[in-house]
């Protein structure tokens, strides 16, 4: 009864309420990819931060979107085509993309930074009687630690891949880049 009545009815209610967010996030991400907007954003980030900071570019873009209120699930869908273009330009292995997106969207901005609008930060407010800015010093310290250690690890893995002469690779499941003149502004 705990599984069939309590858990499954709660899960079905969650799926019913949040399915549109996941569906439209995936559709939006695909439109970003097909239209060339993802590649345009990637070129802008690469231009501003440089190819050597591709991992930082993806992490910061995810963090800005998540802390700005975009659902972390939508951020994951939207950032995948952007991250692919940035990592391809920097010749960093594709296998590091999930880590970069997770660091930017699922860690410090979701749980630690004071005032985060993400559901993981807002649900406890009703139970503990706090606001979104509870424990700001501890949250900032935790966010700095999460960001720093995550970036150290991702940069270490990218450096090891570069030393092993492992680049982005050739992936058949991806469409080829659009010429720069066809990209949107």
Short mmCIF file of C-alpha atoms in Angstrom, two decimals:
data_model
loop_
_atom_site.label_atom_id
_atom_site.label_comp_id
_atom_site.label_asym_id
_atom_site.label_seq_id
_atom_site.Cartn_x
_atom_site.Cartn_y
_atom_site.Cartn_z
CA UNK A 1 0.00 0.00 0.00
CA UNK A 2 2.89 2.38 0.70
CA UNK A 3 4.13 1.93 -2.84
CA UNK A 4 0.90 1.66 -4.83
CA UNK A 5 -1.21 4.23 -2.99
CA UNK A 6 1.11 6.72 -1.35
CA UNK A 7 4.16 6.78 -3.59
CA UNK A 8 2.55 6.16 -6.98
CA UNK A 9 -0.29 8.65 -6.44
CA UNK A 10 2.28 11.29 -5.40
CA UNK A 11 4.51 10.48 -8.36
CA UNK A 12 1.57 10.56 -10.80
CA UNK A 13 0.52 13.95 -9.43
CA UNK A 14 4.09 15.26 -9.80
CA UNK A 15 4.34 13.95 -13.37
CA UNK A 16 0.98 15.47 -14.26
CA UNK A 17 1.90 18.89 -12.83
CA UNK A 18 5.43 19.15 -14.24
CA UNK A 19 5.18 17.28 -17.55
CA UNK A 20 4.59 20.50 -19.55
CA UNK A 21 7.78 22.00 -18.14
CA UNK A 22 9.85 19.02 -19.28
CA UNK A 23 8.08 18.74 -22.63
CA UNK A 24 8.38 22.40 -23.57
CA UNK A 25 11.93 22.56 -22.21
CA UNK A 26 12.91 19.75 -24.57
CA UNK A 27 11.06 21.36 -27.50
CA UNK A 28 12.69 24.73 -26.74
CA UNK A 29 16.14 23.11 -26.64
CA UNK A 30 15.54 21.41 -29.99
CA UNK A 31 14.40 24.71 -31.53
CA UNK A 32 17.52 26.41 -30.14
CA UNK A 33 19.62 23.72 -31.82
CA UNK A 34 17.84 23.65 -35.19
CA UNK A 35 17.64 27.45 -35.54
CA UNK A 36 21.33 27.94 -34.87
CA UNK A 37 20.72 30.00 -31.72
CA UNK A 38 22.61 27.52 -29.56
CA UNK A 39 25.64 27.74 -31.83
CA UNK A 40 25.37 31.54 -31.88
CA UNK A 41 25.37 31.65 -28.05
CA UNK A 42 28.28 29.23 -27.99
CA UNK A 43 30.30 31.39 -30.37
CA UNK A 44 29.55 34.47 -28.24
CA UNK A 45 30.67 32.68 -25.05
CA UNK A 46 33.78 31.33 -26.75
CA UNK A 47 34.61 34.78 -28.09
CA UNK A 48 34.20 36.49 -24.70
CA UNK A 49 35.87 33.88 -22.48
CA UNK A 50 38.11 32.18 -25.02
CA UNK A 51 38.32 28.55 -26.08
CA UNK A 52 40.56 27.74 -23.13
CA UNK A 53 37.67 28.52 -20.74
CA UNK A 54 34.98 26.46 -22.45
CA UNK A 55 34.14 24.51 -19.29
CA UNK A 56 33.84 27.73 -17.27
CA UNK A 57 31.63 29.22 -19.99
CA UNK A 58 29.15 26.33 -19.83
CA UNK A 59 29.13 26.23 -16.03
CA UNK A 60 28.56 29.99 -15.68
CA UNK A 61 25.84 30.06 -18.34
CA UNK A 62 23.99 27.24 -16.55
CA UNK A 63 24.45 28.99 -13.21
CA UNK A 64 23.09 32.30 -14.50
CA UNK A 65 20.04 30.63 -16.02
CA UNK A 66 19.31 28.54 -12.91
CA UNK A 67 19.83 31.38 -10.44
CA UNK A 68 17.71 33.58 -12.70
CA UNK A 69 14.74 31.29 -12.12
CA UNK A 70 14.79 28.95 -15.12
CA UNK A 71 14.00 25.41 -14.01
CA UNK A 72 17.14 23.33 -13.77
CA UNK A 73 15.53 20.65 -15.93
CA UNK A 74 14.86 23.18 -18.67
CA UNK A 75 18.43 24.48 -18.33
CA UNK A 76 19.78 20.97 -18.90
CA UNK A 77 17.78 20.62 -22.14
CA UNK A 78 18.62 24.11 -23.38
CA UNK A 79 22.31 23.99 -22.52
CA UNK A 80 23.10 20.67 -24.17
CA UNK A 81 23.26 22.05 -27.74
CA UNK A 82 25.15 25.12 -26.49
CA UNK A 83 27.64 22.97 -24.58
CA UNK A 84 28.13 20.70 -27.58
CA UNK A 85 29.05 23.68 -29.76
CA UNK A 86 31.37 25.20 -27.13
CA UNK A 87 33.12 21.91 -26.36
CA UNK A 88 33.49 21.11 -30.07
CA UNK A 89 35.10 24.52 -30.69
CA UNK A 90 37.48 23.99 -27.76
CA UNK A 91 38.13 20.33 -28.69
CA UNK A 92 37.17 19.07 -25.22
CA UNK A 93 35.72 15.53 -24.97
CA UNK A 94 31.94 15.33 -25.20
CA UNK A 95 31.82 13.05 -22.16
CA UNK A 96 32.59 16.05 -19.89
CA UNK A 97 29.44 17.94 -20.92
CA UNK A 98 27.11 16.32 -18.35
CA UNK A 99 29.50 17.26 -15.56
CA UNK A 100 29.74 20.87 -16.70
CA UNK A 101 25.96 21.22 -16.98
CA UNK A 102 25.43 19.49 -13.64
CA UNK A 103 27.95 21.72 -11.89
CA UNK A 104 26.35 24.89 -13.21
CA UNK A 105 22.71 23.92 -12.84
CA UNK A 106 22.37 21.23 -10.17
CA UNK A 107 24.80 22.24 -7.43
CA UNK A 108 25.55 25.65 -5.96
CA UNK A 109 22.84 27.71 -7.67
CA UNK A 110 20.15 25.16 -6.92
CA UNK A 111 20.89 24.54 -3.27
CA UNK A 112 23.48 26.85 -1.74
CA UNK A 113 23.24 30.42 -3.04
CA UNK A 114 20.96 32.59 -0.89
CA UNK A 115 17.72 33.56 -2.61
CA UNK A 116 17.73 30.72 -5.12
CA UNK A 117 14.26 30.49 -6.70
CA UNK A 118 14.61 26.74 -7.31
CA UNK A 119 12.04 24.41 -5.76
CA UNK A 120 14.70 22.70 -3.62
CA UNK A 121 15.21 26.01 -1.84
CA UNK A 122 11.56 27.07 -1.63
CA UNK A 123 9.94 23.86 -0.34
CA UNK A 124 11.71 23.90 3.07
CA UNK A 125 10.58 27.51 3.68
CA UNK A 126 7.06 26.39 4.63
CA UNK A 127 8.32 23.69 6.99
CA UNK A 128 11.06 25.68 8.73
CA UNK A 129 9.43 29.10 8.63
CA UNK A 130 12.42 30.69 6.90
CA UNK A 131 12.79 32.74 3.76
CA UNK A 132 14.84 32.11 0.59
CA UNK A 133 17.80 33.97 2.10
CA UNK A 134 18.21 31.78 5.20
CA UNK A 135 21.83 31.15 6.29
CA UNK A 136 23.45 33.42 3.67
CA UNK A 137 27.03 33.15 4.98
CA UNK A 138 26.93 29.36 5.15
CA UNK A 139 25.25 29.23 1.73
CA UNK A 140 27.90 31.43 0.11
CA UNK A 141 30.72 29.40 1.66
CA UNK A 142 29.11 26.17 0.44
CA UNK A 143 28.55 27.64 -3.04
CA UNK A 144 32.19 28.73 -3.30
CA UNK A 145 33.34 25.27 -2.24
CA UNK A 146 31.02 23.48 -4.68
CA UNK A 147 31.98 25.74 -7.59
CA UNK A 148 35.72 25.65 -6.84
CA UNK A 149 36.01 21.91 -6.31
CA UNK A 150 33.79 21.19 -9.32
CA UNK A 151 35.85 23.45 -11.59
CA UNK A 152 39.10 21.96 -10.32
CA UNK A 153 37.84 18.47 -11.12
CA UNK A 154 36.43 19.34 -14.57
CA UNK A 155 39.55 21.27 -15.59
CA UNK A 156 41.71 18.39 -14.33
CA UNK A 157 39.76 15.91 -16.48
CA UNK A 158 39.91 18.22 -19.53
CA UNK A 159 43.67 18.65 -19.04
CA UNK A 160 44.17 14.87 -18.75
CA UNK A 161 42.16 14.34 -21.93
CA UNK A 162 44.23 16.97 -23.75
CA UNK A 163 47.45 15.25 -22.61
CA UNK A 164 46.10 11.94 -23.92
CA UNK A 165 45.34 13.73 -27.21
CA UNK A 166 41.65 13.02 -26.76
CA UNK A 167 39.62 15.72 -28.44
CA UNK A 168 35.92 16.26 -28.94
CA UNK A 169 35.69 13.42 -31.41
CA UNK A 170 33.49 12.74 -34.39
CA UNK A 171 29.91 11.92 -33.44
CA UNK A 172 27.45 10.66 -36.05
CA UNK A 173 24.40 11.67 -33.97
CA UNK A 174 25.11 15.40 -34.33
CA UNK A 175 24.28 17.70 -37.15
CA UNK A 176 27.15 19.62 -38.67
CA UNK A 177 27.76 23.25 -37.77
CA UNK A 178 25.91 26.01 -39.57
CA UNK A 179 28.09 28.53 -41.42
CA UNK A 180 28.75 31.69 -39.42
CA UNK A 181 26.91 33.90 -41.93
CA UNK A 182 23.69 31.86 -41.43
CA UNK A 183 23.68 32.20 -37.63
CA UNK A 184 21.20 34.50 -35.90
CA UNK A 185 22.53 37.49 -33.98
#
